[in-house]
Protein backbone atom coordinates (compact mmCIF):
# COMPACT_ATOMS: atom_id res chain seq x y z
CA UNK A 1 0.00 0.00 0.00
CA UNK A 2 1.25 3.47 -0.84
CA UNK A 3 2.42 5.42 2.21
CA UNK A 4 -0.26 8.00 3.14
CA UNK A 5 1.30 11.43 3.53
CA UNK A 6 0.27 14.98 4.29
CA UNK A 7 2.32 17.85 2.91
CA UNK A 8 2.45 21.11 4.87
CA UNK A 9 3.27 24.27 2.91
CA UNK A 10 3.40 28.02 3.45
CA UNK A 11 4.59 29.24 0.06
CA UNK A 12 5.46 28.32 -3.50
CA UNK A 13 5.32 24.57 -3.02
CA UNK A 14 8.05 23.61 -5.49
CA UNK A 15 9.09 20.79 -3.15
CA UNK A 16 5.45 19.67 -3.06
CA UNK A 17 5.54 19.66 -6.87
CA UNK A 18 8.66 17.48 -6.92
CA UNK A 19 6.94 14.98 -4.63
CA UNK A 20 3.79 14.96 -6.81
CA UNK A 21 5.96 14.45 -9.91
CA UNK A 22 7.90 11.52 -8.41
CA UNK A 23 4.64 9.88 -7.30
CA UNK A 24 3.13 10.31 -10.77
CA UNK A 25 6.33 8.92 -12.34
CA UNK A 26 5.95 5.77 -10.22
CA UNK A 27 9.23 6.26 -8.32
CA UNK A 28 7.76 7.35 -4.98
CA UNK A 29 5.28 4.93 -3.45
CA UNK A 30 3.19 7.44 -1.53
CA UNK A 31 -0.25 9.02 -1.72
CA UNK A 32 -0.78 12.65 -0.77
CA UNK A 33 -3.97 12.60 1.28
CA UNK A 34 -4.02 16.32 1.96
CA UNK A 35 -2.00 19.51 1.49
CA UNK A 36 -2.31 21.89 4.42
CA UNK A 37 -1.26 25.53 4.29
CA UNK A 38 -1.15 28.15 7.01
CA UNK A 39 -1.49 30.84 4.32
CA UNK A 40 -4.48 31.27 2.06
CA UNK A 41 -2.37 32.62 -0.82
CA UNK A 42 0.25 29.83 -0.83
CA UNK A 43 0.81 28.76 -4.45
CA UNK A 44 1.35 25.24 -3.13
CA UNK A 45 -2.46 25.05 -2.72
CA UNK A 46 -2.92 25.71 -6.45
CA UNK A 47 -0.36 23.05 -7.30
CA UNK A 48 -2.31 20.55 -5.16
CA UNK A 49 -5.65 21.48 -6.73
CA UNK A 50 -4.14 21.09 -10.21
CA UNK A 51 -3.56 17.44 -9.31
CA UNK A 52 -6.92 16.94 -7.55
CA UNK A 53 -5.29 16.65 -4.14
CA UNK A 54 -7.51 17.76 -1.23
CA UNK A 55 -6.37 21.00 0.45
CA UNK A 56 -6.98 22.65 3.80
CA UNK A 57 -6.09 26.11 5.04
CA UNK A 58 -5.43 26.62 8.73
CA UNK A 59 -4.78 30.26 9.55
CA UNK A 60 -2.68 30.67 12.64
CA UNK A 61 -4.45 33.96 13.32
CA UNK A 62 -7.60 31.92 14.06
CA UNK A 63 -5.92 30.23 17.02
CA UNK A 64 -4.89 31.70 20.35
CA UNK A 65 -1.86 29.44 20.93
CA UNK A 66 0.60 27.23 19.03
CA UNK A 67 -0.87 24.25 20.87
CA UNK A 68 -4.45 24.91 19.77
CA UNK A 69 -3.27 25.30 16.16
CA UNK A 70 -1.37 22.02 16.40
CA UNK A 71 -4.39 20.24 17.93
CA UNK A 72 -6.48 21.22 14.93
CA UNK A 73 -3.67 20.21 12.57
CA UNK A 74 -3.55 16.72 14.11
CA UNK A 75 -7.33 16.46 13.76
CA UNK A 76 -7.21 17.49 10.09
CA UNK A 77 -4.41 15.04 9.30
CA UNK A 78 -6.19 12.13 11.00
CA UNK A 79 -9.47 12.99 9.30
CA UNK A 80 -7.62 12.93 5.96
CA UNK A 81 -6.31 9.42 6.58
CA UNK A 82 -2.77 10.21 7.69
CA UNK A 83 -1.80 8.24 10.76
CA UNK A 84 1.30 6.94 12.53
CA UNK A 85 2.07 4.66 9.56
CA UNK A 86 2.13 7.60 7.19
CA UNK A 87 4.28 10.69 7.15
CA UNK A 88 3.91 14.40 7.60
CA UNK A 89 6.09 16.25 5.15
CA UNK A 90 6.99 19.84 5.93
CA UNK A 91 7.81 21.51 2.62
CA UNK A 92 8.55 25.16 3.23
CA UNK A 93 6.13 25.16 6.18
CA UNK A 94 7.29 28.16 8.17
CA UNK A 95 6.05 27.33 11.63
CA UNK A 96 7.57 25.95 14.79
CA UNK A 97 5.61 22.91 15.89
CA UNK A 98 4.88 21.78 19.44
CA UNK A 99 4.79 18.33 21.10
CA UNK A 100 0.99 18.37 20.63
CA UNK A 101 1.65 17.84 16.92
CA UNK A 102 4.87 15.83 17.14
CA UNK A 103 3.75 13.22 19.67
CA UNK A 104 1.08 11.47 17.52
CA UNK A 105 3.45 11.39 14.53
CA UNK A 106 6.76 10.86 16.32
CA UNK A 107 9.45 9.64 13.94
CA UNK A 108 7.19 10.32 10.95
CA UNK A 109 7.54 14.09 10.58
CA UNK A 110 10.14 15.23 8.07
CA UNK A 111 11.45 18.61 7.03
CA UNK A 112 13.76 20.01 4.38
CA UNK A 113 16.11 22.88 5.03
CA UNK A 114 18.15 24.86 2.45
CA UNK A 115 21.53 24.63 4.25
CA UNK A 116 23.85 21.99 5.60
CA UNK A 117 22.54 21.66 9.14
CA UNK A 118 23.55 22.37 11.84
CA UNK A 119 24.87 25.42 9.95
CA UNK A 120 22.43 28.21 9.13
CA UNK A 121 19.12 27.06 10.63
CA UNK A 122 16.11 29.41 10.43
CA UNK A 123 14.13 30.96 7.65
CA UNK A 124 16.98 32.45 5.56
CA UNK A 125 19.43 29.54 5.34
CA UNK A 126 20.53 30.34 1.78
CA UNK A 127 21.08 34.07 2.44
CA UNK A 128 22.89 33.40 5.71
CA UNK A 129 25.27 30.94 4.02
CA UNK A 130 25.97 33.31 1.10
CA UNK A 131 26.58 36.27 3.42
CA UNK A 132 28.86 34.24 5.67
CA UNK A 133 30.98 33.37 2.65
CA UNK A 134 31.04 29.60 3.05
CA UNK A 135 32.51 27.73 0.07
CA UNK A 136 30.10 24.82 0.27
CA UNK A 137 26.45 24.85 1.22
CA UNK A 138 23.49 22.65 0.38
CA UNK A 139 20.34 21.15 1.81
CA UNK A 140 19.30 18.73 4.51
CA UNK A 141 16.32 16.40 4.94
CA UNK A 142 15.79 15.54 8.59
CA UNK A 143 13.31 14.16 11.07
CA UNK A 144 11.60 16.90 13.03
CA UNK A 145 11.92 17.29 16.78
CA UNK A 146 10.92 20.04 19.20
CA UNK A 147 13.81 22.31 18.18
CA UNK A 148 13.86 24.20 14.89
CA UNK A 149 15.89 22.58 12.06
CA UNK A 150 17.44 20.17 14.53
CA UNK A 151 16.28 16.52 14.37
CA UNK A 152 18.24 13.49 13.06
CA UNK A 153 19.62 13.94 9.53
CA UNK A 154 18.42 11.59 6.77
CA UNK A 155 20.25 12.90 3.69
CA UNK A 156 22.27 15.94 2.68
CA UNK A 157 23.34 17.41 -0.64
CA UNK A 158 26.33 19.75 -0.86
CA UNK A 159 26.95 22.32 -3.60
CA UNK A 160 29.95 24.58 -4.20
CA UNK A 161 29.24 28.29 -3.68
CA UNK A 162 30.30 30.54 -6.56
CA UNK A 163 32.24 33.74 -5.91
CA UNK A 164 29.93 36.76 -5.78
CA UNK A 165 26.80 34.66 -5.70
CA UNK A 166 23.98 36.02 -3.55
CA UNK A 167 21.49 34.08 -1.47
CA UNK A 168 18.90 33.96 -4.27
CA UNK A 169 21.34 32.49 -6.80
CA UNK A 170 22.76 29.99 -4.33
CA UNK A 171 19.23 29.16 -3.15
CA UNK A 172 18.06 28.44 -6.70
CA UNK A 173 20.85 25.89 -7.19
CA UNK A 174 20.20 24.33 -3.80
CA UNK A 175 16.46 24.12 -4.57
CA UNK A 176 17.16 21.89 -7.59
CA UNK A 177 18.81 19.42 -5.25
CA UNK A 178 16.03 19.72 -2.69
CA UNK A 179 13.69 18.49 -5.41
CA UNK A 180 15.75 15.32 -5.73
CA UNK A 181 16.67 14.43 -2.17
CA UNK A 182 13.24 15.04 -0.61
CA UNK A 183 11.28 12.50 -2.70
CA UNK A 184 14.19 10.07 -2.27
CA UNK A 185 14.13 10.41 1.52
CA UNK A 186 10.38 9.79 1.51
CA UNK A 187 10.82 6.67 -0.59
CA UNK A 188 13.37 5.34 1.91
CA UNK A 189 10.82 5.96 4.66
CA UNK A 190 8.08 4.27 2.62
CA UNK A 191 10.31 1.23 2.13
CA UNK A 192 10.93 1.04 5.89
CA UNK A 193 14.66 1.51 5.35
CA UNK A 194 15.30 4.32 7.83
CA UNK A 195 16.30 3.31 11.34
CA UNK A 196 17.05 6.02 13.88
CA UNK A 197 19.26 5.34 16.89
CA UNK A 198 19.71 8.47 18.97
CA UNK A 199 20.68 11.17 16.48
CA UNK A 200 21.95 8.74 13.87
CA UNK A 201 19.77 7.64 10.96
CA UNK A 202 20.84 4.38 9.32
CA UNK A 203 19.76 3.59 5.77
CA UNK A 204 19.21 -0.14 5.34
CA UNK A 205 20.29 -1.66 2.02
CA UNK A 206 17.63 -1.77 -0.69
CA UNK A 207 16.95 -3.35 -4.06
CA UNK A 208 17.33 -0.30 -6.27
CA UNK A 209 20.43 0.55 -8.27
CA UNK A 210 22.10 3.90 -7.68
CA UNK A 211 21.05 6.79 -9.93
CA UNK A 212 23.29 7.45 -12.90
CA UNK A 213 25.29 10.47 -11.75
CA UNK A 214 26.12 11.34 -15.34
CA UNK A 215 22.42 11.62 -16.27
CA UNK A 216 21.94 14.64 -18.50
CA UNK A 217 19.45 16.33 -16.18
CA UNK A 218 22.11 16.83 -13.50
CA UNK A 219 23.00 20.17 -15.17
CA UNK A 220 24.48 22.59 -12.63
CA UNK A 221 24.29 19.88 -10.02
CA UNK A 222 27.13 17.86 -11.52
CA UNK A 223 29.46 19.11 -8.84
CA UNK A 224 27.05 18.21 -6.07
CA UNK A 225 27.67 15.55 -3.50
CA UNK A 226 24.59 13.71 -2.27
CA UNK A 227 24.91 11.32 0.64
CA UNK A 228 23.57 8.69 1.00
CA UNK A 229 23.53 8.55 -2.80
CA UNK A 230 20.36 8.89 -4.84
CA UNK A 231 18.87 5.72 -6.26
CA UNK A 232 17.31 5.06 -9.66
CA UNK A 233 14.17 7.15 -10.24
CA UNK A 234 15.46 10.12 -8.24
C1 LIG B 1 12.68 25.56 0.45
O1 LIG B 1 13.91 26.08 0.03
C2 LIG B 1 12.82 24.91 1.82
O2 LIG B 1 14.03 24.24 1.99
C3 LIG B 1 12.72 26.11 2.73
O3 LIG B 1 11.67 26.85 2.18
C4 LIG B 1 11.67 26.69 0.75
C5 LIG B 1 10.28 26.34 0.30
O4 LIG B 1 10.20 26.31 -1.08
N1 LIG B 1 12.48 25.73 4.09
C6 LIG B 1 13.04 26.35 5.13
O5 LIG B 1 13.74 27.33 5.04
C7 LIG B 1 12.75 25.71 6.49
N2 LIG B 1 13.56 26.26 7.52
P1 LIG B 1 8.97 25.65 -1.82
O6 LIG B 1 7.70 26.24 -1.17
O7 LIG B 1 9.11 26.08 -3.24
O8 LIG B 1 9.03 24.17 -1.64
JSON list of N, CA and C and ligand atoms in Angstrom, two decimals, residues 11-15 91-92 94 111-114 122-123 126 149 175 178, ligand 1:
[
{"chain": "A", "resi": 11, "resn": "UNK", "atom": "N", "xyz": [4.23, 28.38, 1.18]},
{"chain": "A", "resi": 11, "resn": "UNK", "atom": "CA", "xyz": [4.59, 29.24, 0.06]},
{"chain": "A", "resi": 11, "resn": "UNK", "atom": "C", "xyz": [4.44, 28.57, -1.29]},
{"chain": "A", "resi": 12, "resn": "UNK", "atom": "N", "xyz": [5.49, 28.71, -2.09]},
{"chain": "A", "resi": 12, "resn": "UNK", "atom": "CA", "xyz": [5.46, 28.32, -3.50]},
{"chain": "A", "resi": 12, "resn": "UNK", "atom": "C", "xyz": [5.20, 26.84, -3.76]},
{"chain": "A", "resi": 13, "resn": "UNK", "atom": "N", "xyz": [5.63, 25.99, -2.87]},
{"chain": "A", "resi": 13, "resn": "UNK", "atom": "CA", "xyz": [5.32, 24.57, -3.02]},
{"chain": "A", "resi": 13, "resn": "UNK", "atom": "C", "xyz": [6.09, 23.85, -4.11]},
{"chain": "A", "resi": 14, "resn": "UNK", "atom": "N", "xyz": [7.30, 24.33, -4.45]},
{"chain": "A", "resi": 14, "resn": "UNK", "atom": "CA", "xyz": [8.05, 23.61, -5.49]},
{"chain": "A", "resi": 14, "resn": "UNK", "atom": "C", "xyz": [8.50, 22.23, -4.98]},
{"chain": "A", "resi": 15, "resn": "UNK", "atom": "N", "xyz": [8.77, 22.12, -3.69]},
{"chain": "A", "resi": 15, "resn": "UNK", "atom": "CA", "xyz": [9.09, 20.79, -3.15]},
{"chain": "A", "resi": 15, "resn": "UNK", "atom": "C", "xyz": [7.87, 19.88, -3.20]},
{"chain": "A", "resi": 91, "resn": "UNK", "atom": "N", "xyz": [7.15, 21.07, 3.85]},
{"chain": "A", "resi": 91, "resn": "UNK", "atom": "CA", "xyz": [7.81, 21.51, 2.62]},
{"chain": "A", "resi": 91, "resn": "UNK", "atom": "C", "xyz": [7.69, 23.02, 2.53]},
{"chain": "A", "resi": 92, "resn": "UNK", "atom": "N", "xyz": [8.63, 23.71, 3.19]},
{"chain": "A", "resi": 92, "resn": "UNK", "atom": "CA", "xyz": [8.55, 25.16, 3.23]},
{"chain": "A", "resi": 92, "resn": "UNK", "atom": "C", "xyz": [7.45, 25.62, 4.17]},
{"chain": "A", "resi": 94, "resn": "UNK", "atom": "N", "xyz": [6.53, 27.26, 7.31]},
{"chain": "A", "resi": 94, "resn": "UNK", "atom": "CA", "xyz": [7.29, 28.16, 8.17]},
{"chain": "A", "resi": 94, "resn": "UNK", "atom": "C", "xyz": [6.62, 28.33, 9.52]},
{"chain": "A", "resi": 111, "resn": "UNK", "atom": "N", "xyz": [11.33, 17.23, 7.52]},
{"chain": "A", "resi": 111, "resn": "UNK", "atom": "CA", "xyz": [11.45, 18.61, 7.03]},
{"chain": "A", "resi": 111, "resn": "UNK", "atom": "C", "xyz": [12.63, 18.70, 6.07]},
{"chain": "A", "resi": 112, "resn": "UNK", "atom": "N", "xyz": [12.59, 19.73, 5.22]},
{"chain": "A", "resi": 112, "resn": "UNK", "atom": "CA", "xyz": [13.76, 20.01, 4.38]},
{"chain": "A", "resi": 112, "resn": "UNK", "atom": "C", "xyz": [14.22, 21.43, 4.69]},
{"chain": "A", "resi": 113, "resn": "UNK", "atom": "N", "xyz": [15.55, 21.58, 4.70]},
{"chain": "A", "resi": 113, "resn": "UNK", "atom": "CA", "xyz": [16.11, 22.88, 5.03]},
{"chain": "A", "resi": 113, "resn": "UNK", "atom": "C", "xyz": [17.20, 23.23, 4.01]},
{"chain": "A", "resi": 114, "resn": "UNK", "atom": "N", "xyz": [17.21, 24.49, 3.53]},
{"chain": "A", "resi": 114, "resn": "UNK", "atom": "CA", "xyz": [18.15, 24.86, 2.45]},
{"chain": "A", "resi": 114, "resn": "UNK", "atom": "C", "xyz": [19.55, 25.26, 2.95]},
{"chain": "A", "resi": 122, "resn": "UNK", "atom": "N", "xyz": [16.98, 28.22, 10.50]},
{"chain": "A", "resi": 122, "resn": "UNK", "atom": "CA", "xyz": [16.11, 29.41, 10.43]},
{"chain": "A", "resi": 122, "resn": "UNK", "atom": "C", "xyz": [15.49, 29.59, 9.07]},
{"chain": "A", "resi": 123, "resn": "UNK", "atom": "N", "xyz": [14.93, 30.76, 8.86]},
{"chain": "A", "resi": 123, "resn": "UNK", "atom": "CA", "xyz": [14.13, 30.96, 7.65]},
{"chain": "A", "resi": 123, "resn": "UNK", "atom": "C", "xyz": [14.91, 31.53, 6.46]},
{"chain": "A", "resi": 126, "resn": "UNK", "atom": "N", "xyz": [19.73, 30.08, 2.98]},
{"chain": "A", "resi": 126, "resn": "UNK", "atom": "CA", "xyz": [20.53, 30.34, 1.78]},
{"chain": "A", "resi": 126, "resn": "UNK", "atom": "C", "xyz": [21.25, 31.69, 1.88]},
{"chain": "A", "resi": 149, "resn": "UNK", "atom": "N", "xyz": [14.82, 23.04, 12.97]},
{"chain": "A", "resi": 149, "resn": "UNK", "atom": "CA", "xyz": [15.89, 22.58, 12.06]},
{"chain": "A", "resi": 149, "resn": "UNK", "atom": "C", "xyz": [16.96, 21.78, 12.81]},
{"chain": "A", "resi": 175, "resn": "UNK", "atom": "N", "xyz": [17.85, 24.58, -4.41]},
{"chain": "A", "resi": 175, "resn": "UNK", "atom": "CA", "xyz": [16.46, 24.12, -4.57]},
{"chain": "A", "resi": 175, "resn": "UNK", "atom": "C", "xyz": [16.37, 22.94, -5.55]},
{"chain": "A", "resi": 178, "resn": "UNK", "atom": "N", "xyz": [17.13, 20.03, -3.62]},
{"chain": "A", "resi": 178, "resn": "UNK", "atom": "CA", "xyz": [16.03, 19.72, -2.69]},
{"chain": "A", "resi": 178, "resn": "UNK", "atom": "C", "xyz": [15.00, 18.83, -3.39]},
{"chain": "B", "resi": 1, "resn": "LIG", "atom": "C1", "xyz": [12.68, 25.56, 0.45]},
{"chain": "B", "resi": 1, "resn": "LIG", "atom": "O1", "xyz": [13.91, 26.08, 0.03]},
{"chain": "B", "resi": 1, "resn": "LIG", "atom": "C2", "xyz": [12.82, 24.91, 1.82]},
{"chain": "B", "resi": 1, "resn": "LIG", "atom": "O2", "xyz": [14.03, 24.24, 1.99]},
{"chain": "B", "resi": 1, "resn": "LIG", "atom": "C3", "xyz": [12.72, 26.11, 2.73]},
{"chain": "B", "resi": 1, "resn": "LIG", "atom": "O3", "xyz": [11.67, 26.85, 2.18]},
{"chain": "B", "resi": 1, "resn": "LIG", "atom": "C4", "xyz": [11.67, 26.69, 0.75]},
{"chain": "B", "resi": 1, "resn": "LIG", "atom": "C5", "xyz": [10.28, 26.34, 0.30]},
{"chain": "B", "resi": 1, "resn": "LIG", "atom": "O4", "xyz": [10.20, 26.31, -1.08]},
{"chain": "B", "resi": 1, "resn": "LIG", "atom": "N1", "xyz": [12.48, 25.73, 4.09]},
{"chain": "B", "resi": 1, "resn": "LIG", "atom": "C6", "xyz": [13.04, 26.35, 5.13]},
{"chain": "B", "resi": 1, "resn": "LIG", "atom": "O5", "xyz": [13.74, 27.33, 5.04]},
{"chain": "B", "resi": 1, "resn": "LIG", "atom": "C7", "xyz": [12.75, 25.71, 6.49]},
{"chain": "B", "resi": 1, "resn": "LIG", "atom": "N2", "xyz": [13.56, 26.26, 7.52]},
{"chain": "B", "resi": 1, "resn": "LIG", "atom": "P1", "xyz": [8.97, 25.65, -1.82]},
{"chain": "B", "resi": 1, "resn": "LIG", "atom": "O6", "xyz": [7.70, 26.24, -1.17]},
{"chain": "B", "resi": 1, "resn": "LIG", "atom": "O7", "xyz": [9.11, 26.08, -3.24]},
{"chain": "B", "resi": 1, "resn": "LIG", "atom": "O8", "xyz": [9.03, 24.17, -1.64]}
]
